[in-house]
Amino acid sequence: MPAAALETADAAEVLSGCLHAWAADFLRSLRMHEESAGSAQTAPAAAEAVRQLRAASRRIGSALLTYRPLVDAAWADELSGELRRLSGTLAREYRCGARQARLLAALHRLAVEGVGGDRAAALLERQHTLARSRAHSAALETLVSSRFHAVADAVAVLAYEVPFAADAPRGRAGAVLVPLAERARERLVGAVEALPRTGRIPAAPTAPEGRGGHDAQSRQDAAWFEVRILLRHHRYAQEVLYAAGAPPAGAGPDVVRTDAGRGAGSGAGPGGEGGGEGGVGTREADGPAQRLAAASTALDRHRDAVEAAEAAATAARTPRIAPATAYALGVLHAGQRQEAEAARQEFRKLWQQVESGKRETAGQAL
Amino acid sequence: MPAAALETADAAEVLSGCLHAWAADFLRSLRMHEESAGSAQTAPAAAEAVRQLRAASRRIGSALLTYRPLVDAAWADELSGELRRLSGTLAREYRCGARQARLLAALHRLAVEGVGGDRAAALLERQHTLARSRAHSAALETLVSSRFHAVADAVAVLAYEVPFAADAPRGRAGAVLVPLAERARERLVGAVEALPRTGRIPAAPTAPEGRGGHDAQSRQDAAWFEVRILLRHHRYAQEVLYAAGAPPAGAGPDVVRTDAGRGAGSGAGPGGEGGGEGGVGTREADGPAQRLAAASTALDRHRDAVEAAEAAATAARTPRIAPATAYALGVLHAGQRQEAEAARQEFRKLWQQVESGKRETAGQAL
């Protein structure tokens, strides 16, 4: 953590700087979308624009939550709620496509014998293509709605002016921002510690759930999803602190950059779902930000696998499918649940590294 | 290894002692079966008798293979082949019941939603009950066949006289038996080293098999089954060496005991499948024999899970089943494949301990 810079920089200025930059990101990606949407040739650019729009929305919304005491509360709650909703709507098409690709690839790998696998693939393809096209229409409708225009207007204001609260705490970033970021971290730590401990194999003889295990599983999944969101808030909160000074080596603070020249993936940042973050194994640097990013990737993978498992189960409830199709979907479902479990193990390992790294740093700095 | 005793004991005497004891075990369990078979009240005793008969058969057959150069080759090949066949036939009923219990327990734990799980359970129960009753009849028929009587006669001779080869190597156990036991160990080590390396998750993106993965999987399974058999031969070969002197602490040399008062499970020994060996986690002693026993248990579990997965797949091919039933069987299949993979990981871990322990011992002794 850039301790020295935090002691000299003004808290309001640091937060403003981040929000201005993200708001500019938002507006730029919106223009990029307007220029590229509606043509098949520029569809990849449009998709990239939507991805950047989502990333900027998440960062702004998250910062408004974490650093809420500094800004006008009613305005912040309204805008962050709208941004969350927007980012969720815009994510649907991408996630539907990613889930389809994940399921078909898994089905192919599993090489389920005979016609069952092929029929299951065809069924999943049909269902996902339909859902994806619906999500695409919904996203386009959202982006021309008056509700979205109101959000875009608010973000446009944010690009040059942050409505601070009259009674906002004033002072240096270290005194004002760090305690708020710490609170976001504590929420994350609490949620991680409250995660239910399960065995390595969901189907192990010692698994606590008997029948009714489905409800218990849903509750567990929800607890993990919550950790994923809290980790994202923690990372965005850290980005604001990093913006106050030099980032830790290799942390890649694409936070305050305003250049529009980002290649696909390079701007994925902490919350990116665009697949541009690379696997854990490909990371060579090993700073705290990298560890958090890897932990975040594991939680993304967990979420993807859980949702893919659910999609397989849903597809299996399609009326009048052949038993062989249903069997293949059952195999697929279990495989995705297993990948979800593996992602949990991976996260726990990475989290341990994050926490032990933090203790070392604390020992050095304090 | 009881190095001192191996240098003083006569090889032929040591081998004779073991074969006599195992032959006595065989005959005693046969009498026990004759006394208990045919009545529902004494069915558990009959089942235990069959288990002991199988264990004795496996030990005799295995020793005749490993220490073949000492004994009349034609006789040894004939008898060990017959004993292998016998033990296989007698195992079928037990394994069918164990597989049924494994599958129903897994299905219950998985808590597959709705009617699918219940129907799958009913289907598996019906199929296994039928197969089990057939296996029971086949075992009873075998035990009254003239072919079995010939085997029993040969074993009765073995209880007091071993037909040694005229040109058998003579000398101390250390010089004659140890090199033969070492050859059995080398076969095992070679087979373990030749095992295909796979990822932790069968469905991982890096899995080498694309379509046609089913054949590759069958070949892998077969390689693992082979290791299981070779490990068993290694352990029985070690038992003969241990019989030459004091066993390692806690190794439990039920090899040369002749008392008939074994409780269920206590006589399961290295090759026991009766569930009396306990889980790896329950072992406190950590000698080389315990590590081998734990590794063996992991391979038993691997075999059980692979066969259970296959049974689920077979059940799913039953004509006219409901899609929900097939789906549940698919989930079940994948879960069992995952347990097989976990057993492989467990074995690799234990095997590493066995091998590093061996190097330490060699460093001390040589």
XYZ file of C-alpha atoms in Angstrom:
732
model
C 0.000 0.000 0.000
C 1.383 3.441 -0.931
C 1.471 4.579 2.664
C 3.453 7.793 2.045
C 1.194 9.037 -0.760
C -1.889 8.292 1.313
C -0.619 10.667 3.993
C -0.204 13.598 1.607
C -3.078 13.236 -0.859
C -6.452 14.800 -0.116
C -9.195 12.182 0.303
C -11.843 14.051 -1.712
C -9.380 14.693 -4.536
C -8.361 11.032 -4.720
C -11.959 9.817 -4.804
C -12.916 12.497 -7.342
C -10.029 11.507 -9.559
C -11.168 7.884 -9.647
C -14.833 8.699 -10.177
C -13.991 11.197 -12.957
C -11.844 8.605 -14.726
C -14.444 5.869 -14.432
C -17.217 8.185 -15.549
C -15.081 9.076 -18.582
C -14.621 5.336 -19.225
C -18.388 4.926 -19.035
C -19.093 7.711 -21.520
C -16.364 6.617 -23.899
C -17.578 3.038 -24.005
C -21.119 4.308 -24.530
C -19.965 6.287 -27.588
C -18.036 3.256 -28.781
C -21.216 1.199 -28.507
C -23.287 3.736 -30.384
C -20.756 3.661 -33.200
C -20.536 -0.120 -33.412
C -23.975 -1.490 -32.499
C -26.417 -2.583 -35.166
C -23.956 -4.030 -37.642
C -22.770 -7.614 -37.749
C -19.307 -6.481 -38.845
C -18.740 -4.346 -35.769
C -20.460 -6.743 -33.354
C -17.183 -7.621 -31.565
C -16.484 -3.929 -30.983
C -20.027 -3.480 -29.676
C -19.568 -6.421 -27.312
C -16.287 -4.972 -26.083
C -17.974 -1.603 -25.573
C -20.677 -3.240 -23.464
C -18.012 -5.013 -21.427
C -16.237 -1.749 -20.700
C -19.531 -0.078 -19.890
C -20.249 -2.801 -17.359
C -16.780 -2.532 -15.828
C -17.071 1.237 -15.408
C -20.582 0.882 -13.985
C -19.413 -1.661 -11.431
C -16.458 0.450 -10.344
C -18.508 3.618 -9.911
C -21.319 1.797 -8.109
C -18.897 -0.004 -5.817
C -16.922 3.131 -4.932
C -20.146 4.944 -4.096
C -20.993 2.142 -1.667
C -17.590 1.886 -0.024
C -16.922 5.611 0.239
C -20.562 6.548 0.790
C -19.924 8.763 3.880
C -18.025 11.226 1.647
C -20.748 11.729 -0.931
C -24.375 12.799 -1.029
C -26.028 9.639 0.323
C -29.379 9.817 -1.488
C -27.689 10.535 -4.809
C -25.118 7.781 -4.249
C -27.717 5.151 -3.303
C -29.856 6.010 -6.297
C -26.986 5.992 -8.778
C -25.212 2.917 -7.456
C -28.490 0.991 -7.475
C -29.143 1.996 -11.071
C -25.593 1.099 -12.107
C -25.873 -2.318 -10.473
C -29.110 -2.982 -12.295
C -27.627 -1.765 -15.573
C -24.512 -3.857 -15.273
C -26.635 -6.912 -14.452
C -28.843 -6.427 -17.513
C -25.882 -5.837 -19.798
C -24.068 -8.892 -18.430
C -26.837 -11.319 -19.306
C -26.030 -11.763 -22.984
C -22.320 -12.263 -22.370
C -22.900 -14.715 -19.569
C -25.428 -16.689 -21.520
C -22.915 -17.116 -24.339
C -20.126 -17.992 -21.941
C -22.324 -20.557 -20.198
C -23.277 -22.120 -23.517
C -19.615 -22.390 -24.525
C -18.721 -23.864 -21.121
C -21.466 -26.484 -21.253
C -20.783 -27.549 -24.825
C -17.044 -27.777 -24.195
C -17.637 -29.860 -21.059
C -20.048 -32.115 -22.899
C -17.517 -32.597 -25.668
C -14.775 -33.432 -23.173
C -16.961 -35.816 -21.228
C -17.536 -37.697 -24.461
C -20.796 -39.103 -23.158
C -21.474 -42.167 -25.233
C -23.789 -42.279 -28.166
C -26.624 -40.033 -29.157
C -27.243 -38.723 -25.636
C -24.308 -36.336 -25.729
C -25.141 -35.020 -29.181
C -28.795 -34.535 -28.328
C -27.932 -32.790 -25.078
C -25.587 -30.476 -26.996
C -28.310 -29.667 -29.510
C -30.812 -29.029 -26.725
C -28.453 -26.740 -24.800
C -27.492 -24.908 -27.969
C -31.126 -24.288 -28.862
C -32.072 -23.103 -25.380
C -29.043 -20.869 -24.964
C -29.252 -19.337 -28.421
C -32.820 -18.330 -27.666
C -31.947 -16.940 -24.226
C -28.951 -15.127 -25.651
C -30.903 -13.431 -28.363
C -33.494 -12.344 -25.787
C -30.745 -10.978 -23.550
C -29.280 -9.115 -26.532
C -32.610 -7.459 -27.276
C -33.091 -6.582 -23.605
C -29.643 -4.956 -23.488
C -30.328 -2.881 -26.599
C -33.725 -1.816 -25.224
C -32.100 -0.833 -21.960
C -29.523 1.338 -23.694
C -32.201 3.400 -25.450
C -34.552 3.638 -22.441
C -35.217 6.946 -20.706
C -34.160 5.273 -17.469
C -30.722 4.629 -18.941
C -30.489 8.169 -20.268
C -31.043 9.470 -16.753
C -28.176 7.260 -15.531
C -25.928 8.404 -18.381
C -26.725 12.018 -17.521
C -25.806 11.445 -13.880
C -22.537 9.800 -14.953
C -21.820 12.687 -17.318
C -22.052 15.061 -14.366
C -19.825 12.741 -12.359
C -17.146 13.034 -15.039
C -16.381 16.555 -13.875
C -18.081 16.978 -10.503
C -18.682 14.686 -7.531
C -21.568 15.705 -5.241
C -19.815 15.476 -1.895
C -21.846 15.449 1.297
C -21.963 18.704 3.245
C -20.881 16.923 6.416
C -18.356 14.668 4.667
C -15.242 13.804 6.658
C -12.343 15.853 5.298
C -8.657 15.228 5.407
C -5.897 13.110 3.964
C -6.642 9.887 2.110
C -4.920 7.844 4.805
C -7.218 9.158 7.529
C -10.475 9.262 5.577
C -10.377 6.639 2.815
C -8.311 3.902 4.439
C -10.770 3.219 7.324
C -13.652 2.981 4.838
C -11.677 0.627 2.593
C -10.795 -1.358 5.702
C -14.473 -1.737 6.487
C -15.046 -3.215 3.007
C -12.173 -5.602 3.651
C -13.636 -6.616 7.004
C -16.975 -7.396 5.431
C -15.146 -9.656 2.981
C -13.077 -11.355 5.693
C -16.204 -11.939 7.769
C -18.025 -13.480 4.821
C -15.078 -15.730 3.959
C -14.819 -16.898 7.552
C -18.540 -17.621 7.634
C -18.325 -19.825 4.536
C -19.505 -23.344 5.303
C -16.646 -25.821 5.402
C -17.284 -28.766 3.128
C -15.333 -31.827 2.157
C -13.309 -32.004 -1.016
C -15.879 -34.155 -2.744
C -19.489 -33.047 -2.560
C -20.608 -36.669 -2.651
C -18.274 -37.808 0.159
C -19.810 -40.130 2.755
C -19.310 -37.465 5.410
C -21.315 -34.789 3.590
C -23.740 -33.346 6.128
C -26.696 -32.992 3.824
C -28.942 -35.977 3.422
C -32.138 -35.460 1.499
C -32.983 -31.823 1.304
C -29.359 -31.349 0.326
C -30.569 -29.244 -2.571
C -31.693 -26.383 -0.310
C -28.505 -26.576 1.724
C -26.556 -26.424 -1.530
C -28.421 -23.327 -2.703
C -27.667 -21.603 0.578
C -23.999 -22.488 0.280
C -23.872 -21.278 -3.303
C -25.437 -17.984 -2.250
C -22.847 -17.532 0.500
C -20.088 -18.028 -2.083
C -21.689 -15.615 -4.537
C -21.807 -13.049 -1.757
C -18.078 -13.478 -1.131
C -17.464 -12.887 -4.826
C -19.299 -9.561 -4.684
C -17.555 -8.507 -1.471
C -14.159 -9.383 -2.922
C -14.969 -7.177 -5.890
C -15.899 -4.280 -3.571
C -12.662 -4.817 -1.681
C -10.606 -4.718 -4.864
C -12.312 -1.588 -6.199
C -11.859 0.056 -2.805
C -8.153 -0.798 -3.024
C -7.960 0.689 -6.499
C -9.017 4.035 -5.092
C -6.266 3.809 -2.473
C -3.720 2.833 -5.108
C -4.831 5.843 -7.153
C -3.657 8.006 -4.254
C -0.083 6.925 -4.791
C 2.129 4.493 -6.564
C 0.512 1.128 -7.091
C 2.224 -1.954 -5.720
C 4.623 -3.476 -8.237
C 2.739 -5.016 -11.120
C -0.671 -4.235 -9.735
C -1.649 -2.707 -13.053
C -3.674 0.343 -11.995
C -5.747 0.768 -15.099
C -7.942 2.745 -12.780
C -7.015 6.314 -13.571
C -5.901 5.819 -17.126
C -8.004 7.825 -19.504
C -6.550 6.603 -22.764
C -9.140 5.034 -24.998
C -6.714 2.673 -26.598
C -7.286 -0.384 -24.467
C -7.032 -3.658 -26.282
C -9.589 -6.340 -25.557
C -8.788 -7.911 -22.240
C -6.224 -5.393 -21.058
C -8.953 -3.357 -19.463
C -10.697 -6.291 -17.871
C -9.354 -5.232 -14.502
C -10.372 -6.800 -11.235
C -14.007 -7.314 -12.054
C -13.583 -8.381 -15.639
C -15.544 -11.377 -16.793
C -14.464 -11.105 -20.372
C -12.001 -13.942 -20.109
C -9.123 -11.501 -20.550
C -7.720 -12.068 -17.079
C -6.007 -15.313 -17.927
C -5.797 -18.360 -15.726
C -4.179 -18.406 -12.337
C -1.388 -20.540 -13.689
C -0.347 -17.937 -16.245
C 0.361 -15.244 -13.664
C 3.988 -14.806 -12.902
C 3.931 -11.729 -10.721
C 2.853 -12.475 -7.204
C 1.941 -9.181 -5.547
C -1.073 -8.761 -3.284
C -3.154 -7.374 -6.163
C -2.305 -10.414 -8.292
C -3.315 -12.776 -5.524
C -6.596 -10.975 -5.086
C -7.147 -11.043 -8.834
C -6.488 -14.785 -8.906
C -8.859 -15.327 -5.981
C -11.440 -13.283 -7.835
C -10.975 -15.384 -10.966
C -11.540 -18.536 -8.904
C -14.807 -17.077 -7.617
C -15.856 -16.144 -11.161
C -15.184 -19.716 -12.180
C -17.186 -20.937 -9.201
C -20.148 -18.813 -10.169
C -19.930 -19.896 -13.822
C -19.781 -23.585 -12.899
C -22.689 -23.352 -10.448
C -24.830 -21.595 -13.033
C -23.822 -24.051 -15.737
C -24.778 -26.941 -13.446
C -28.141 -25.312 -12.873
C -28.604 -24.830 -16.626
C -27.921 -28.527 -17.207
C -30.491 -29.461 -14.553
C -33.013 -27.076 -16.093
C -32.435 -28.496 -19.569
C -33.035 -31.982 -18.166
C -36.539 -30.887 -17.134
C -37.445 -30.133 -20.749
C -40.557 -32.210 -21.517
C -40.292 -35.234 -23.802
C -36.497 -35.493 -24.008
C -34.939 -38.914 -24.525
C -33.523 -40.754 -21.492
C -30.062 -40.720 -23.113
C -30.228 -36.921 -23.357
C -31.278 -36.649 -19.727
C -28.466 -38.991 -18.702
C -25.873 -36.868 -20.513
C -27.258 -33.762 -18.817
C -26.993 -35.498 -15.448
C -23.340 -36.288 -16.081
C -22.815 -32.705 -17.214
C -24.536 -31.304 -14.136
C -22.377 -33.345 -11.768
C -19.229 -32.362 -13.662
C -20.028 -28.679 -13.294
C -20.801 -29.066 -9.594
C -17.414 -30.721 -9.267
C -15.746 -27.801 -11.051
C -17.525 -25.462 -8.671
C -16.133 -27.431 -5.742
C -12.633 -27.323 -7.255
C -12.951 -23.549 -7.662
C -13.849 -23.277 -3.969
C -10.727 -25.210 -3.019
C -8.679 -22.994 -5.304
C -10.137 -19.859 -3.743
C -9.417 -21.083 -0.204
C -5.804 -21.738 -1.138
C -5.400 -18.309 -2.722
C -7.192 -16.602 0.136
C -4.798 -18.155 2.608
C -1.931 -16.673 0.594
C -3.659 -13.297 0.537
C -4.151 -13.329 4.289
C -0.656 -14.531 5.144
C 0.782 -11.920 2.739
C -1.268 -9.257 4.495
C 0.098 -10.242 7.889
C 3.658 -10.039 6.571
C 3.037 -6.610 5.063
C 1.414 -5.410 8.272
C 4.427 -6.629 10.214
C 6.749 -4.672 7.944
C 4.740 -1.458 7.706
C 3.490 -0.985 11.262
C 12.153 -56.012 7.243
C 13.375 -58.658 9.679
C 16.803 -58.745 8.106
C 18.448 -60.859 10.841
C 15.757 -63.553 10.778
C 15.870 -63.655 7.001
C 19.551 -64.587 7.201
C 18.961 -67.555 9.499
C 15.610 -68.996 8.383
C 15.494 -71.610 5.626
C 13.647 -70.372 2.547
C 11.698 -73.567 1.900
C 10.657 -73.782 5.545
C 9.422 -70.212 5.588
C 7.389 -70.651 2.415
C 6.039 -73.994 3.627
C 4.980 -72.442 6.909
C 2.963 -69.771 5.148
C 1.377 -72.126 2.646
C 0.493 -74.617 5.396
C -1.146 -71.895 7.459
C -3.101 -70.480 4.528
C -4.185 -73.937 3.420
C -5.418 -74.556 6.971
C -7.306 -71.237 6.786
C -8.854 -72.371 3.526
C -10.018 -75.696 4.933
C -11.304 -74.199 8.151
C -13.358 -71.556 6.359
C -14.710 -74.256 4.073
C -15.920 -76.252 7.104
C -17.355 -73.076 8.571
C -19.265 -72.502 5.359
C -20.613 -76.041 5.275
C -21.912 -75.590 8.823
C -23.545 -72.219 8.191
C -24.767 -72.219 4.581
C -28.391 -72.903 3.726
C -30.011 -71.178 6.679
C -31.068 -67.549 6.826
C -30.080 -67.423 10.511
C -26.474 -68.338 9.848
C -26.177 -66.359 6.607
C -23.749 -63.814 8.121
C -21.467 -66.646 9.266
C -21.653 -68.187 5.803
C -20.762 -64.863 4.220
C -17.811 -64.489 6.584
C -16.702 -68.022 5.746
C -16.756 -67.197 2.038
C -14.744 -64.047 2.705
C -12.081 -66.032 4.552
C -12.075 -68.658 1.838
C -11.430 -65.955 -0.741
C -8.657 -64.400 1.337
C -6.897 -67.744 1.786
C -7.302 -68.535 -1.916
C -5.792 -65.194 -2.915
C -2.818 -65.596 -0.584
C -2.002 -69.121 -1.710
C -2.442 -68.252 -5.391
C -0.326 -65.124 -5.060
C 2.502 -66.854 -3.175
C 2.605 -69.601 -5.803
C 3.090 -66.900 -8.461
C 5.723 -64.878 -6.619
C 7.731 -67.822 -5.306
C 7.081 -70.016 -8.350
C 10.774 -70.964 -8.918
C 10.730 -72.859 -5.598
C 7.732 -75.052 -6.331
C 6.628 -77.524 -8.998
C 5.740 -75.109 -11.797
C 2.969 -77.084 -13.530
C 1.262 -77.796 -10.229
C 1.623 -74.167 -9.086
C 0.267 -72.735 -12.325
C -2.708 -75.064 -12.287
C -3.574 -74.465 -8.641
C -3.041 -70.685 -8.635
C -5.175 -70.366 -11.758
C -7.961 -72.371 -10.148
C -7.735 -70.365 -6.931
C -7.919 -67.079 -8.844
C -10.987 -68.279 -10.673
C -12.569 -69.515 -7.437
C -11.902 -66.306 -5.565
C -13.366 -64.319 -8.468
C -16.552 -66.375 -8.528
C -16.976 -66.211 -4.768
C -16.386 -62.441 -4.727
C -19.215 -61.656 -7.112
C -22.066 -61.809 -4.606
C -20.279 -59.689 -2.037
C -19.224 -57.109 -4.580
C -22.658 -56.886 -6.080
C -24.106 -56.148 -2.655
C -21.372 -53.652 -1.856
C -21.903 -51.880 -5.185
C -25.636 -51.707 -4.575
C -25.074 -50.192 -1.135
C -22.532 -47.725 -2.557
C -24.830 -46.575 -5.346
C -27.908 -46.213 -3.158
C -25.977 -44.317 -0.506
C -24.501 -41.982 -3.127
C -27.932 -41.430 -4.659
C -29.345 -40.625 -1.259
C -26.543 -38.160 -0.530
C -26.810 -36.498 -3.899
C -30.455 -35.858 -3.102
C -31.297 -35.637 -6.795
C -34.509 -33.708 -7.014
C -37.884 -35.263 -7.375
C -38.940 -38.636 -8.618
C -35.775 -39.238 -10.672
C -33.670 -40.136 -7.658
C -36.288 -42.461 -6.199
C -36.881 -44.185 -9.500
C -33.168 -44.590 -10.103
C -32.833 -46.108 -6.632
C -35.661 -48.551 -7.318
C -34.136 -49.484 -10.686
C -30.680 -50.058 -9.228
C -32.109 -52.034 -6.344
C -34.064 -54.291 -8.669
C -31.135 -54.900 -10.990
C -28.648 -55.515 -8.208
C -30.913 -57.763 -6.204
C -31.354 -59.937 -9.257
C -27.621 -59.989 -10.024
C -26.824 -60.684 -6.408
C -29.122 -63.628 -6.153
C -27.623 -65.040 -9.366
C -24.128 -64.588 -7.966
C -25.199 -66.322 -4.748
C -26.475 -69.329 -6.682
C -23.331 -69.412 -8.788
C -21.149 -69.383 -5.649
C -23.123 -72.245 -4.075
C -22.939 -74.257 -7.298
C -19.215 -73.674 -7.489
C -18.677 -74.922 -3.945
C -20.364 -78.264 -4.701
C -18.776 -78.724 -8.135
C -16.284 -81.506 -8.802
C -13.889 -78.851 -10.070
C -13.939 -77.189 -6.644
C -13.477 -80.526 -4.892
C -10.305 -81.060 -6.894
C -9.042 -77.648 -5.726
C -9.976 -78.393 -2.127
C -8.130 -81.703 -2.349
C -5.008 -79.959 -3.660
C -5.203 -77.405 -0.845
C -5.677 -80.209 1.703
C -2.379 -81.701 0.532
C -0.779 -78.257 0.722
C -1.773 -78.022 4.378
C 0.956 -80.525 5.251
C 3.184 -80.809 2.178
C 4.437 -78.356 -0.432
C 5.514 -79.905 -3.760
C 8.866 -78.188 -4.169
C 10.622 -78.221 -7.518
C 13.475 -80.684 -7.870
C 15.767 -77.909 -9.100
C 14.464 -75.318 -6.624
C 17.003 -72.789 -5.360
C 17.919 -73.706 -1.797
C 19.256 -71.598 0.995
C 18.365 -68.942 3.500
C 15.207 -66.872 3.104
C 17.269 -63.736 2.573
C 19.090 -65.190 -0.414
C 16.209 -67.116 -2.005
C 12.927 -65.417 -1.119
C 13.975 -61.767 -0.949
C 15.032 -61.511 -4.632
C 11.727 -63.084 -5.727
C 9.754 -60.720 -3.499
C 11.816 -57.875 -4.909
C 10.789 -58.868 -8.408
C 7.125 -58.632 -7.386
C 7.840 -55.187 -5.982
C 9.578 -54.107 -9.181
C 6.590 -55.178 -11.251
C 4.423 -53.002 -9.014
C 6.783 -50.023 -9.175
C 6.943 -50.305 -12.956
C 3.168 -50.403 -13.245
C 2.751 -47.396 -10.944
C 5.312 -45.408 -12.911
C 3.553 -46.301 -16.164
C 0.212 -44.997 -14.861
C -1.089 -42.187 -17.059
C -0.892 -38.807 -15.383
C -4.223 -37.023 -15.396
C -5.482 -33.761 -13.980
C -7.293 -33.581 -10.706
C -10.628 -33.127 -12.395
C -11.521 -35.551 -15.159
C -13.487 -32.839 -16.917
C -10.703 -30.237 -16.729
C -10.131 -28.179 -19.872
C -6.686 -29.711 -20.241
C -7.934 -33.299 -20.359
C -6.279 -34.890 -23.373
C -9.169 -37.022 -24.525
C -11.633 -35.401 -26.844
C -14.341 -37.621 -28.247
C -13.381 -41.232 -27.951
C -12.502 -40.415 -24.346
C -14.487 -43.457 -23.300
C -11.931 -45.888 -24.725
C -9.033 -43.919 -23.264
C -10.821 -44.017 -19.914
C -11.265 -47.785 -20.088
C -7.563 -48.227 -20.788
C -6.670 -45.996 -17.863
C -9.038 -47.859 -15.567
C -7.465 -51.159 -16.612
C -3.984 -49.828 -15.845
C -5.143 -48.871 -12.362
C -6.822 -52.238 -11.782
C -3.536 -53.893 -12.734
C -1.691 -51.823 -10.129
C -4.210 -52.958 -7.541
C -3.478 -56.623 -8.302
C 0.290 -56.058 -8.333
C 0.130 -54.239 -5.013
C -1.712 -57.199 -3.581
C 0.974 -59.589 -4.863
C 3.628 -57.335 -3.351
C 1.903 -57.318 0.014
C 1.406 -61.079 0.093
C 5.045 -61.533 -0.929
C 6.035 -59.307 2.001
C 3.888 -61.362 4.352
C 5.982 -64.400 3.545
C 9.161 -62.452 4.354
C 7.649 -61.153 7.579
C 6.764 -64.728 8.494
C 10.497 -65.456 8.451
C 11.044 -63.155 11.391
C 9.438 -60.576 13.586
C 6.934 -58.428 11.732
C 7.408 -54.664 11.721
C 5.627 -52.984 14.621
C 1.897 -53.053 14.109
C 2.059 -54.905 10.821
C -0.469 -57.404 12.097
C 0.950 -60.683 10.794
C -2.231 -62.691 10.740
C -0.339 -64.735 8.232
C 0.899 -67.640 10.269
C -1.712 -67.627 12.962
C -3.677 -70.846 12.997
C -6.263 -69.978 15.614
C -9.773 -70.216 14.292
C -11.125 -67.537 16.568
C -10.874 -64.563 14.224
C -13.588 -61.998 14.609
C -15.172 -60.580 11.495
C -12.835 -58.126 9.923
C -9.761 -58.960 11.960
C -8.703 -61.484 9.374
C -9.342 -59.252 6.401
C -5.628 -58.727 5.993
C -4.036 -56.934 3.079
C -6.402 -58.136 0.413
C -9.559 -57.908 2.455
C -12.538 -56.372 0.751
C -14.911 -56.989 3.589
C -14.834 -53.433 4.792
C -13.065 -54.513 7.955
C -9.897 -52.630 7.166
C -11.222 -49.260 8.172
C -10.542 -45.987 6.452
C -7.139 -44.475 5.996
C -8.012 -41.768 8.467
C -8.563 -44.240 11.275
C -5.060 -45.686 11.134
C -2.777 -44.337 13.744
C 0.243 -46.547 13.290
C 2.365 -45.500 10.358
C 4.649 -48.390 9.530
C 5.429 -49.469 5.980
C 2.815 -52.232 6.128
C 0.164 -49.711 7.214
C 1.049 -47.390 4.367
C 0.806 -50.231 1.893
C -2.508 -51.295 3.422
C -3.828 -47.741 3.096
C -2.645 -47.547 -0.514
C -4.361 -50.845 -1.148
C -7.583 -49.549 0.385
C -7.440 -46.533 -1.909
C -7.130 -48.854 -4.912
C -10.058 -50.953 -3.662
C -12.084 -47.773 -3.434
C -10.981 -46.822 -6.924
C -12.101 -50.145 -8.316
C -15.438 -49.962 -6.460
C -16.140 -46.437 -7.710
C -15.223 -47.274 -11.322
C -17.494 -50.306 -11.274
C -20.299 -48.372 -9.611
C -20.012 -45.676 -12.299
C -20.247 -48.364 -14.948
C -23.290 -49.871 -13.223
C -25.004 -46.469 -13.243
C -24.270 -46.078 -16.955
C -25.577 -49.579 -17.624
C -28.757 -48.917 -15.661
C -29.294 -45.759 -17.722
C -29.413 -47.918 -20.856
C -32.443 -49.812 -19.519
C -35.191 -49.440 -22.136
C -38.191 -47.223 -21.443
C -36.901 -45.473 -18.320
C -38.081 -41.951 -17.582
C -35.780 -39.017 -18.455
C -35.685 -38.018 -14.777
C -34.404 -41.493 -13.882
C -31.745 -41.297 -16.584
C -30.713 -37.835 -15.387
C -30.277 -39.084 -11.815
C -28.188 -41.979 -13.110
C -26.038 -39.537 -15.068
C -25.385 -37.490 -11.953
C -24.642 -40.698 -10.074
C -22.255 -41.904 -12.765
C -20.282 -38.664 -12.742
C -20.124 -38.687 -8.941
C -18.650 -42.172 -8.916
C -16.106 -41.248 -11.592
C -15.131 -38.329 -9.388
C -14.706 -40.639 -6.401
C -12.521 -42.862 -8.551
C -10.377 -39.860 -9.425
C -10.144 -38.871 -5.744
C -9.046 -42.428 -4.908
C -6.303 -42.143 -7.529
C -5.046 -38.940 -5.937
C -5.154 -40.586 -2.537
C -3.196 -43.564 -3.824
C -0.525 -41.348 -5.399
C -0.076 -39.493 -2.118
C 0.210 -42.730 -0.132
C 2.496 -44.289 -2.708
C 4.862 -41.344 -2.433
C 5.001 -41.942 1.337
C 5.628 -45.649 0.762
C 8.465 -44.922 -1.638
C 10.102 -42.213 0.486
C 9.808 -44.488 3.544
C 11.485 -47.262 1.562
C 14.405 -45.011 0.640
C 14.862 -44.038 4.288
C 14.823 -47.671 5.393
C 17.265 -48.613 2.654
C 19.532 -45.778 3.770
C 19.502 -47.121 7.310
C 19.879 -50.810 6.511
C 22.414 -50.781 3.680
